[in-house]
Amino acid sequence: MRLGILGSGSGSNMQAILDGVADGSLKAEIALVLSDNPQGYILERAQKAGIPTAVIDCRGFKSKFPEESQQETAAALKAAGVNLVCLAGFMRLVKAPLLEAFPDRILNIHPALLPAFPGLQAWRQAIEAGVTETGCTVHYVDGGMDTGPVILQETVPVLPGDDPDTLHARILEAEHRTYPEAIRMALARLGR
Ligand code: GAR
């Protein structure tokens, strides 16, 4: 199985997936890493591991994922032989034509127990809501904002004294366990 990973930031989830590939616990390879952020550390991490990378040109839009850019992304993933796409901290909403190019084959990780706290900075939303538990979710992408069938979730406690940064760090640790496992489950469903 050939994975394509899309991210916008640090790429720690991409690293967790890569570690799973490297230790043999994830029977797949990362064929291509794409980022809409030329400065994203995810690109550097991938390059250090010898994985092909490219920048997605979003035509100067700050948060929109223009249709043309989605077409180019789909074409780049297809050209790399990708058969499962993983969004790992990718901060733009995926719609057709990317969804249509990979039906039921795009996964996303979100730093909350969906359907709670969709959208940006879910860890901050959890602190502000005063909940005692939050977590992370891996789900199939369906074109909504952090919607789509859930594959796997892990609960994370919110501890007294947590601030957004300490909570996000704890959620990220859970993400790094959850994403490789959810990919394993998705691959098993595809008969791989
Ligand atoms: C992760 O917490 C991920 O769940 C979140 O961005 C962070 C990326 O970290 N994604 C979202 O909020 C998407 N709605 P990473 O670049 O180190 O993997």
JSON list of C-alpha atoms and ligand atoms in Angstrom, two decimals:
[
{"chain": "A", "resi": 1, "resn": "MET", "atom": "CA", "xyz": [0.00, 0.00, 0.00]},
{"chain": "A", "resi": 2, "resn": "ARG", "atom": "CA", "xyz": [1.27, 3.41, -0.90]},
{"chain": "A", "resi": 3, "resn": "LEU", "atom": "CA", "xyz": [0.35, 6.27, 1.41]},
{"chain": "A", "resi": 4, "resn": "GLY", "atom": "CA", "xyz": [0.17, 9.93, 0.47]},
{"chain": "A", "resi": 5, "resn": "ILE", "atom": "CA", "xyz": [0.36, 12.36, 3.39]},
{"chain": "A", "resi": 6, "resn": "LEU", "atom": "CA", "xyz": [-0.89, 15.95, 3.40]},
{"chain": "A", "resi": 7, "resn": "GLY", "atom": "CA", "xyz": [0.13, 18.30, 6.22]},
{"chain": "A", "resi": 8, "resn": "SER", "atom": "CA", "xyz": [0.53, 21.98, 6.98]},
{"chain": "A", "resi": 9, "resn": "GLY", "atom": "CA", "xyz": [2.70, 22.08, 10.07]},
{"chain": "A", "resi": 10, "resn": "SER", "atom": "CA", "xyz": [5.20, 20.18, 12.16]},
{"chain": "A", "resi": 11, "resn": "GLY", "atom": "CA", "xyz": [4.44, 16.73, 10.79]},
{"chain": "A", "resi": 12, "resn": "SER", "atom": "CA", "xyz": [4.70, 14.83, 14.07]},
{"chain": "A", "resi": 13, "resn": "ASN", "atom": "CA", "xyz": [1.82, 12.58, 12.96]},
{"chain": "A", "resi": 14, "resn": "MET", "atom": "CA", "xyz": [3.58, 11.94, 9.65]},
{"chain": "A", "resi": 15, "resn": "GLN", "atom": "CA", "xyz": [6.65, 10.98, 11.73]},
{"chain": "A", "resi": 16, "resn": "ALA", "atom": "CA", "xyz": [4.59, 8.54, 13.81]},
{"chain": "A", "resi": 17, "resn": "ILE", "atom": "CA", "xyz": [3.30, 6.91, 10.61]},
{"chain": "A", "resi": 18, "resn": "LEU", "atom": "CA", "xyz": [6.83, 6.79, 9.22]},
{"chain": "A", "resi": 19, "resn": "ASP", "atom": "CA", "xyz": [8.08, 5.17, 12.44]},
{"chain": "A", "resi": 20, "resn": "GLY", "atom": "CA", "xyz": [5.37, 2.50, 12.07]},
{"chain": "A", "resi": 21, "resn": "VAL", "atom": "CA", "xyz": [6.48, 1.87, 8.50]},
{"chain": "A", "resi": 22, "resn": "ALA", "atom": "CA", "xyz": [10.15, 1.74, 9.55]},
{"chain": "A", "resi": 23, "resn": "ASP", "atom": "CA", "xyz": [9.61, -0.75, 12.39]},
{"chain": "A", "resi": 24, "resn": "GLY", "atom": "CA", "xyz": [7.46, -2.98, 10.19]},
{"chain": "A", "resi": 25, "resn": "SER", "atom": "CA", "xyz": [4.28, -2.60, 12.28]},
{"chain": "A", "resi": 26, "resn": "LEU", "atom": "CA", "xyz": [2.61, -0.75, 9.40]},
{"chain": "A", "resi": 27, "resn": "LYS", "atom": "CA", "xyz": [2.69, -2.70, 6.16]},
{"chain": "A", "resi": 28, "resn": "ALA", "atom": "CA", "xyz": [2.77, 0.27, 3.82]},
{"chain": "A", "resi": 29, "resn": "GLU", "atom": "CA", "xyz": [5.14, 2.85, 2.49]},
{"chain": "A", "resi": 30, "resn": "ILE", "atom": "CA", "xyz": [4.92, 6.61, 2.31]},
{"chain": "A", "resi": 31, "resn": "ALA", "atom": "CA", "xyz": [5.08, 7.47, -1.38]},
{"chain": "A", "resi": 32, "resn": "LEU", "atom": "CA", "xyz": [4.63, 11.24, -1.22]},
{"chain": "A", "resi": 33, "resn": "VAL", "atom": "CA", "xyz": [4.31, 14.04, 1.33]},
{"chain": "A", "resi": 34, "resn": "LEU", "atom": "CA", "xyz": [2.55, 17.23, 0.25]},
{"chain": "A", "resi": 35, "resn": "SER", "atom": "CA", "xyz": [2.22, 20.51, 2.13]},
{"chain": "A", "resi": 36, "resn": "ASP", "atom": "CA", "xyz": [0.37, 23.73, 1.41]},
{"chain": "A", "resi": 37, "resn": "ASN", "atom": "CA", "xyz": [2.95, 25.44, 3.63]},
{"chain": "A", "resi": 38, "resn": "PRO", "atom": "CA", "xyz": [6.41, 25.67, 2.08]},
{"chain": "A", "resi": 39, "resn": "GLN", "atom": "CA", "xyz": [7.83, 26.32, 5.58]},
{"chain": "A", "resi": 40, "resn": "GLY", "atom": "CA", "xyz": [6.09, 23.32, 7.18]},
{"chain": "A", "resi": 41, "resn": "TYR", "atom": "CA", "xyz": [8.57, 21.19, 9.12]},
{"chain": "A", "resi": 42, "resn": "ILE", "atom": "CA", "xyz": [6.69, 18.17, 7.75]},
{"chain": "A", "resi": 43, "resn": "LEU", "atom": "CA", "xyz": [8.56, 18.68, 4.45]},
{"chain": "A", "resi": 44, "resn": "GLU", "atom": "CA", "xyz": [11.95, 18.68, 6.15]},
{"chain": "A", "resi": 45, "resn": "ARG", "atom": "CA", "xyz": [11.11, 15.55, 8.15]},
{"chain": "A", "resi": 46, "resn": "ALA", "atom": "CA", "xyz": [10.05, 13.75, 4.97]},
{"chain": "A", "resi": 47, "resn": "GLN", "atom": "CA", "xyz": [13.11, 14.88, 3.03]},
{"chain": "A", "resi": 48, "resn": "LYS", "atom": "CA", "xyz": [15.39, 13.64, 5.84]},
{"chain": "A", "resi": 49, "resn": "ALA", "atom": "CA", "xyz": [13.73, 10.24, 5.44]},
{"chain": "A", "resi": 50, "resn": "GLY", "atom": "CA", "xyz": [14.25, 10.31, 1.67]},
{"chain": "A", "resi": 51, "resn": "ILE", "atom": "CA", "xyz": [10.53, 10.62, 0.90]},
{"chain": "A", "resi": 52, "resn": "PRO", "atom": "CA", "xyz": [9.50, 12.67, -2.17]},
{"chain": "A", "resi": 53, "resn": "THR", "atom": "CA", "xyz": [7.81, 15.96, -1.24]},
{"chain": "A", "resi": 54, "resn": "ALA", "atom": "CA", "xyz": [6.06, 18.79, -3.02]},
{"chain": "A", "resi": 55, "resn": "VAL", "atom": "CA", "xyz": [4.34, 22.04, -2.12]},
{"chain": "A", "resi": 56, "resn": "ILE", "atom": "CA", "xyz": [0.65, 22.48, -2.98]},
{"chain": "A", "resi": 57, "resn": "ASP", "atom": "CA", "xyz": [0.11, 25.84, -4.64]},
{"chain": "A", "resi": 58, "resn": "CYS", "atom": "CA", "xyz": [-3.07, 27.29, -3.13]},
{"chain": "A", "resi": 59, "resn": "ARG", "atom": "CA", "xyz": [-2.96, 30.42, -5.30]},
{"chain": "A", "resi": 60, "resn": "GLY", "atom": "CA", "xyz": [-2.41, 32.77, -2.38]},
{"chain": "A", "resi": 61, "resn": "PHE", "atom": "CA", "xyz": [-5.63, 31.77, -0.60]},
{"chain": "A", "resi": 62, "resn": "LYS", "atom": "CA", "xyz": [-5.14, 31.73, 3.16]},
{"chain": "A", "resi": 63, "resn": "SER", "atom": "CA", "xyz": [-7.52, 28.93, 4.09]},
{"chain": "A", "resi": 64, "resn": "LYS", "atom": "CA", "xyz": [-9.44, 27.94, 0.95]},
{"chain": "A", "resi": 65, "resn": "PHE", "atom": "CA", "xyz": [-8.33, 24.84, -0.99]},
{"chain": "A", "resi": 66, "resn": "PRO", "atom": "CA", "xyz": [-9.03, 25.98, -4.57]},
{"chain": "A", "resi": 67, "resn": "GLU", "atom": "CA", "xyz": [-10.49, 23.43, -6.96]},
{"chain": "A", "resi": 68, "resn": "GLU", "atom": "CA", "xyz": [-7.50, 23.69, -9.30]},
{"chain": "A", "resi": 69, "resn": "SER", "atom": "CA", "xyz": [-5.13, 22.99, -6.40]},
{"chain": "A", "resi": 70, "resn": "GLN", "atom": "CA", "xyz": [-7.20, 19.95, -5.45]},
{"chain": "A", "resi": 71, "resn": "GLN", "atom": "CA", "xyz": [-7.00, 18.67, -9.02]},
{"chain": "A", "resi": 72, "resn": "GLU", "atom": "CA", "xyz": [-3.23, 19.10, -9.01]},
{"chain": "A", "resi": 73, "resn": "THR", "atom": "CA", "xyz": [-3.01, 17.36, -5.63]},
{"chain": "A", "resi": 74, "resn": "ALA", "atom": "CA", "xyz": [-5.06, 14.42, -6.89]},
{"chain": "A", "resi": 75, "resn": "ALA", "atom": "CA", "xyz": [-2.89, 14.18, -10.00]},
{"chain": "A", "resi": 76, "resn": "ALA", "atom": "CA", "xyz": [0.34, 14.22, -7.98]},
{"chain": "A", "resi": 77, "resn": "LEU", "atom": "CA", "xyz": [-0.97, 11.52, -5.62]},
{"chain": "A", "resi": 78, "resn": "LYS", "atom": "CA", "xyz": [-2.11, 9.34, -8.54]},
{"chain": "A", "resi": 79, "resn": "ALA", "atom": "CA", "xyz": [1.22, 9.81, -10.32]},
{"chain": "A", "resi": 80, "resn": "ALA", "atom": "CA", "xyz": [2.98, 8.59, -7.16]},
{"chain": "A", "resi": 81, "resn": "GLY", "atom": "CA", "xyz": [0.79, 5.48, -7.12]},
{"chain": "A", "resi": 82, "resn": "VAL", "atom": "CA", "xyz": [-0.89, 6.46, -3.86]},
{"chain": "A", "resi": 83, "resn": "ASN", "atom": "CA", "xyz": [-3.87, 4.36, -2.81]},
{"chain": "A", "resi": 84, "resn": "LEU", "atom": "CA", "xyz": [-4.60, 5.77, 0.66]},
{"chain": "A", "resi": 85, "resn": "VAL", "atom": "CA", "xyz": [-4.40, 9.46, 1.57]},
{"chain": "A", "resi": 86, "resn": "CYS", "atom": "CA", "xyz": [-3.75, 10.58, 5.16]},
{"chain": "A", "resi": 87, "resn": "LEU", "atom": "CA", "xyz": [-4.41, 14.15, 6.25]},
{"chain": "A", "resi": 88, "resn": "ALA", "atom": "CA", "xyz": [-1.97, 14.83, 9.09]},
{"chain": "A", "resi": 89, "resn": "GLY", "atom": "CA", "xyz": [-2.44, 18.34, 10.39]},
{"chain": "A", "resi": 90, "resn": "PHE", "atom": "CA", "xyz": [-3.67, 19.53, 7.01]},
{"chain": "A", "resi": 91, "resn": "MET", "atom": "CA", "xyz": [-5.59, 22.74, 7.62]},
{"chain": "A", "resi": 92, "resn": "ARG", "atom": "CA", "xyz": [-7.74, 23.09, 4.49]},
{"chain": "A", "resi": 93, "resn": "LEU", "atom": "CA", "xyz": [-11.12, 21.52, 3.75]},
{"chain": "A", "resi": 94, "resn": "VAL", "atom": "CA", "xyz": [-10.87, 18.74, 1.18]},
{"chain": "A", "resi": 95, "resn": "LYS", "atom": "CA", "xyz": [-13.74, 18.60, -1.31]},
{"chain": "A", "resi": 96, "resn": "ALA", "atom": "CA", "xyz": [-14.35, 17.21, -4.78]},
{"chain": "A", "resi": 97, "resn": "PRO", "atom": "CA", "xyz": [-12.33, 16.63, -6.98]},
{"chain": "A", "resi": 98, "resn": "LEU", "atom": "CA", "xyz": [-9.81, 15.24, -4.46]},
{"chain": "A", "resi": 99, "resn": "LEU", "atom": "CA", "xyz": [-12.56, 13.28, -2.68]},
{"chain": "A", "resi": 100, "resn": "GLU", "atom": "CA", "xyz": [-13.80, 11.88, -5.98]},
{"chain": "A", "resi": 101, "resn": "ALA", "atom": "CA", "xyz": [-10.29, 10.81, -6.95]},
{"chain": "A", "resi": 102, "resn": "PHE", "atom": "CA", "xyz": [-9.94, 8.80, -3.70]},
{"chain": "A", "resi": 103, "resn": "PRO", "atom": "CA", "xyz": [-13.44, 7.72, -2.64]},
{"chain": "A", "resi": 104, "resn": "ASP", "atom": "CA", "xyz": [-13.46, 6.32, 0.93]},
{"chain": "A", "resi": 105, "resn": "ARG", "atom": "CA", "xyz": [-9.67, 6.46, 0.86]},
{"chain": "A", "resi": 106, "resn": "ILE", "atom": "CA", "xyz": [-8.93, 9.73, 2.63]},
{"chain": "A", "resi": 107, "resn": "LEU", "atom": "CA", "xyz": [-8.34, 9.71, 6.40]},
{"chain": "A", "resi": 108, "resn": "ASN", "atom": "CA", "xyz": [-8.04, 12.63, 8.80]},
{"chain": "A", "resi": 109, "resn": "ILE", "atom": "CA", "xyz": [-6.88, 12.97, 12.39]},
{"chain": "A", "resi": 110, "resn": "HIS", "atom": "CA", "xyz": [-8.56, 15.50, 14.65]},
{"chain": "A", "resi": 111, "resn": "PRO", "atom": "CA", "xyz": [-7.47, 16.48, 18.16]},
{"chain": "A", "resi": 112, "resn": "ALA", "atom": "CA", "xyz": [-10.82, 15.90, 19.92]},
{"chain": "A", "resi": 113, "resn": "LEU", "atom": "CA", "xyz": [-13.43, 13.20, 20.42]},
{"chain": "A", "resi": 114, "resn": "LEU", "atom": "CA", "xyz": [-15.59, 14.03, 17.41]},
{"chain": "A", "resi": 115, "resn": "PRO", "atom": "CA", "xyz": [-18.34, 15.10, 17.05]},
{"chain": "A", "resi": 116, "resn": "ALA", "atom": "CA", "xyz": [-17.16, 17.29, 19.96]},
{"chain": "A", "resi": 117, "resn": "PHE", "atom": "CA", "xyz": [-15.02, 20.32, 19.11]},
{"chain": "A", "resi": 118, "resn": "PRO", "atom": "CA", "xyz": [-14.69, 20.26, 15.31]},
{"chain": "A", "resi": 119, "resn": "GLY", "atom": "CA", "xyz": [-12.68, 23.03, 13.67]},
{"chain": "A", "resi": 120, "resn": "LEU", "atom": "CA", "xyz": [-9.59, 24.88, 14.77]},
{"chain": "A", "resi": 121, "resn": "GLN", "atom": "CA", "xyz": [-7.63, 24.47, 18.03]},
{"chain": "A", "resi": 122, "resn": "ALA", "atom": "CA", "xyz": [-9.88, 21.75, 19.39]},
{"chain": "A", "resi": 123, "resn": "TRP", "atom": "CA", "xyz": [-7.66, 21.46, 22.49]},
{"chain": "A", "resi": 124, "resn": "ARG", "atom": "CA", "xyz": [-8.36, 25.11, 23.32]},
{"chain": "A", "resi": 125, "resn": "GLN", "atom": "CA", "xyz": [-12.08, 24.55, 22.76]},
{"chain": "A", "resi": 126, "resn": "ALA", "atom": "CA", "xyz": [-11.93, 21.65, 25.27]},
{"chain": "A", "resi": 127, "resn": "ILE", "atom": "CA", "xyz": [-10.24, 23.81, 27.92]},
{"chain": "A", "resi": 128, "resn": "GLU", "atom": "CA", "xyz": [-12.76, 26.61, 27.39]},
{"chain": "A", "resi": 129, "resn": "ALA", "atom": "CA", "xyz": [-15.69, 24.17, 27.62]},
{"chain": "A", "resi": 130, "resn": "GLY", "atom": "CA", "xyz": [-14.36, 22.89, 30.96]},
{"chain": "A", "resi": 131, "resn": "VAL", "atom": "CA", "xyz": [-14.57, 19.18, 30.04]},
{"chain": "A", "resi": 132, "resn": "THR", "atom": "CA", "xyz": [-12.55, 16.64, 32.03]},
{"chain": "A", "resi": 133, "resn": "GLU", "atom": "CA", "xyz": [-11.92, 14.37, 29.04]},
{"chain": "A", "resi": 134, "resn": "THR", "atom": "CA", "xyz": [-11.12, 14.95, 25.41]},
{"chain": "A", "resi": 135, "resn": "GLY", "atom": "CA", "xyz": [-8.98, 12.96, 22.97]},
{"chain": "A", "resi": 136, "resn": "CYS", "atom": "CA", "xyz": [-8.37, 12.34, 19.30]},
{"chain": "A", "resi": 137, "resn": "THR", "atom": "CA", "xyz": [-10.26, 10.83, 16.40]},
{"chain": "A", "resi": 138, "resn": "VAL", "atom": "CA", "xyz": [-9.25, 9.28, 13.08]},
{"chain": "A", "resi": 139, "resn": "HIS", "atom": "CA", "xyz": [-12.09, 9.30, 10.57]},
{"chain": "A", "resi": 140, "resn": "TYR", "atom": "CA", "xyz": [-12.82, 9.00, 6.87]},
{"chain": "A", "resi": 141, "resn": "VAL", "atom": "CA", "xyz": [-13.12, 12.38, 5.16]},
{"chain": "A", "resi": 142, "resn": "ASP", "atom": "CA", "xyz": [-16.50, 13.16, 3.62]},
{"chain": "A", "resi": 143, "resn": "GLY", "atom": "CA", "xyz": [-16.26, 16.81, 2.64]},
{"chain": "A", "resi": 144, "resn": "GLY", "atom": "CA", "xyz": [-17.66, 18.23, 5.88]},
{"chain": "A", "resi": 145, "resn": "MET", "atom": "CA", "xyz": [-15.68, 19.99, 8.58]},
{"chain": "A", "resi": 146, "resn": "ASP", "atom": "CA", "xyz": [-14.26, 17.11, 10.68]},
{"chain": "A", "resi": 147, "resn": "THR", "atom": "CA", "xyz": [-17.20, 14.84, 9.85]},
{"chain": "A", "resi": 148, "resn": "GLY", "atom": "CA", "xyz": [-17.23, 11.37, 8.28]},
{"chain": "A", "resi": 149, "resn": "PRO", "atom": "CA", "xyz": [-17.26, 7.81, 9.68]},
{"chain": "A", "resi": 150, "resn": "VAL", "atom": "CA", "xyz": [-15.02, 7.34, 12.72]},
{"chain": "A", "resi": 151, "resn": "ILE", "atom": "CA", "xyz": [-12.33, 4.66, 12.54]},
{"chain": "A", "resi": 152, "resn": "LEU", "atom": "CA", "xyz": [-10.71, 4.99, 15.97]},
{"chain": "A", "resi": 153, "resn": "GLN", "atom": "CA", "xyz": [-10.68, 7.30, 18.99]},
{"chain": "A", "resi": 154, "resn": "GLU", "atom": "CA", "xyz": [-8.55, 7.58, 22.12]},
{"chain": "A", "resi": 155, "resn": "THR", "atom": "CA", "xyz": [-9.60, 9.43, 25.25]},
{"chain": "A", "resi": 156, "resn": "VAL", "atom": "CA", "xyz": [-7.20, 11.83, 26.97]},
{"chain": "A", "resi": 157, "resn": "PRO", "atom": "CA", "xyz": [-7.79, 13.37, 30.42]},
{"chain": "A", "resi": 158, "resn": "VAL", "atom": "CA", "xyz": [-7.87, 17.14, 30.90]},
{"chain": "A", "resi": 159, "resn": "LEU", "atom": "CA", "xyz": [-5.88, 17.67, 34.11]},
{"chain": "A", "resi": 160, "resn": "PRO", "atom": "CA", "xyz": [-6.27, 20.49, 36.63]},
{"chain": "A", "resi": 161, "resn": "GLY", "atom": "CA", "xyz": [-3.84, 23.25, 35.67]},
{"chain": "A", "resi": 162, "resn": "ASP", "atom": "CA", "xyz": [-3.74, 22.28, 32.00]},
{"chain": "A", "resi": 163, "resn": "ASP", "atom": "CA", "xyz": [-3.32, 25.12, 29.54]},
{"chain": "A", "resi": 164, "resn": "PRO", "atom": "CA", "xyz": [-3.88, 24.75, 25.80]},
{"chain": "A", "resi": 165, "resn": "ASP", "atom": "CA", "xyz": [-0.25, 23.80, 25.21]},
{"chain": "A", "resi": 166, "resn": "THR", "atom": "CA", "xyz": [0.03, 21.10, 27.89]},
{"chain": "A", "resi": 167, "resn": "LEU", "atom": "CA", "xyz": [-3.28, 19.61, 26.80]},
{"chain": "A", "resi": 168, "resn": "HIS", "atom": "CA", "xyz": [-2.34, 19.65, 23.12]},
{"chain": "A", "resi": 169, "resn": "ALA", "atom": "CA", "xyz": [0.96, 17.91, 23.92]},
{"chain": "A", "resi": 170, "resn": "ARG", "atom": "CA", "xyz": [-0.92, 15.11, 25.74]},
{"chain": "A", "resi": 171, "resn": "ILE", "atom": "CA", "xyz": [-3.41, 14.78, 22.87]},
{"chain": "A", "resi": 172, "resn": "LEU", "atom": "CA", "xyz": [-0.55, 14.60, 20.35]},
{"chain": "A", "resi": 173, "resn": "GLU", "atom": "CA", "xyz": [0.94, 11.62, 22.23]},
{"chain": "A", "resi": 174, "resn": "ALA", "atom": "CA", "xyz": [-2.39, 9.85, 21.82]},
{"chain": "A", "resi": 175, "resn": "GLU", "atom": "CA", "xyz": [-2.55, 10.87, 18.14]},
{"chain": "A", "resi": 176, "resn": "HIS", "atom": "CA", "xyz": [0.82, 9.25, 17.50]},
{"chain": "A", "resi": 177, "resn": "ARG", "atom": "CA", "xyz": [-0.54, 5.91, 18.81]},
{"chain": "A", "resi": 178, "resn": "THR", "atom": "CA", "xyz": [-3.94, 6.24, 17.19]},
{"chain": "A", "resi": 179, "resn": "TYR", "atom": "CA", "xyz": [-3.07, 7.23, 13.63]},
{"chain": "A", "resi": 180, "resn": "PRO", "atom": "CA", "xyz": [-0.84, 4.25, 12.74]},
{"chain": "A", "resi": 181, "resn": "GLU", "atom": "CA", "xyz": [-3.38, 1.88, 14.34]},
{"chain": "A", "resi": 182, "resn": "ALA", "atom": "CA", "xyz": [-6.28, 3.47, 12.42]},
{"chain": "A", "resi": 183, "resn": "ILE", "atom": "CA", "xyz": [-4.33, 3.16, 9.17]},
{"chain": "A", "resi": 184, "resn": "ARG", "atom": "CA", "xyz": [-3.79, -0.54, 9.95]},
{"chain": "A", "resi": 185, "resn": "MET", "atom": "CA", "xyz": [-7.56, -0.88, 10.39]},
{"chain": "A", "resi": 186, "resn": "ALA", "atom": "CA", "xyz": [-8.29, 0.99, 7.15]},
{"chain": "A", "resi": 187, "resn": "LEU", "atom": "CA", "xyz": [-5.80, -1.19, 5.25]},
{"chain": "A", "resi": 188, "resn": "ALA", "atom": "CA", "xyz": [-7.37, -4.34, 6.71]},
{"chain": "A", "resi": 189, "resn": "ARG", "atom": "CA", "xyz": [-10.77, -3.17, 5.46]},
{"chain": "A", "resi": 190, "resn": "LEU", "atom": "CA", "xyz": [-9.26, -2.75, 2.00]},
{"chain": "A", "resi": 191, "resn": "GLY", "atom": "CA", "xyz": [-8.03, -6.35, 2.27]},
{"chain": "A", "resi": 192, "resn": "ARG", "atom": "CA", "xyz": [-4.37, -5.37, 2.62]},
{"chain": "B", "resi": 1, "resn": "GAR", "atom": "C1", "xyz": [-2.52, 17.71, 15.28]},
{"chain": "B", "resi": 1, "resn": "GAR", "atom": "O1", "xyz": [-2.91, 17.92, 16.61]},
{"chain": "B", "resi": 1, "resn": "GAR", "atom": "C2", "xyz": [-3.73, 17.41, 14.41]},
{"chain": "B", "resi": 1, "resn": "GAR", "atom": "O2", "xyz": [-4.68, 16.61, 15.05]},
{"chain": "B", "resi": 1, "resn": "GAR", "atom": "C3", "xyz": [-4.26, 18.80, 14.19]},
{"chain": "B", "resi": 1, "resn": "GAR", "atom": "O3", "xyz": [-3.11, 19.58, 13.93]},
{"chain": "B", "resi": 1, "resn": "GAR", "atom": "C4", "xyz": [-2.00, 19.00, 14.64]},
{"chain": "B", "resi": 1, "resn": "GAR", "atom": "C5", "xyz": [-0.90, 18.70, 13.64]},
{"chain": "B", "resi": 1, "resn": "GAR", "atom": "O4", "xyz": [0.27, 18.28, 14.27]},
{"chain": "B", "resi": 1, "resn": "GAR", "atom": "N1", "xyz": [-5.20, 18.83, 13.10]},
{"chain": "B", "resi": 1, "resn": "GAR", "atom": "C6", "xyz": [-6.29, 19.58, 13.10]},
{"chain": "B", "resi": 1, "resn": "GAR", "atom": "O5", "xyz": [-6.58, 20.36, 13.98]},
{"chain": "B", "resi": 1, "resn": "GAR", "atom": "C7", "xyz": [-7.17, 19.44, 11.85]},
{"chain": "B", "resi": 1, "resn": "GAR", "atom": "N2", "xyz": [-8.52, 19.84, 12.13]},
{"chain": "B", "resi": 1, "resn": "GAR", "atom": "P1", "xyz": [1.43, 17.60, 13.42]},
{"chain": "B", "resi": 1, "resn": "GAR", "atom": "O6", "xyz": [1.71, 18.50, 12.21]},
{"chain": "B", "resi": 1, "resn": "GAR", "atom": "O7", "xyz": [2.60, 17.59, 14.38]},
{"chain": "B", "resi": 1, "resn": "GAR", "atom": "O8", "xyz": [1.01, 16.22, 13.02]}
]
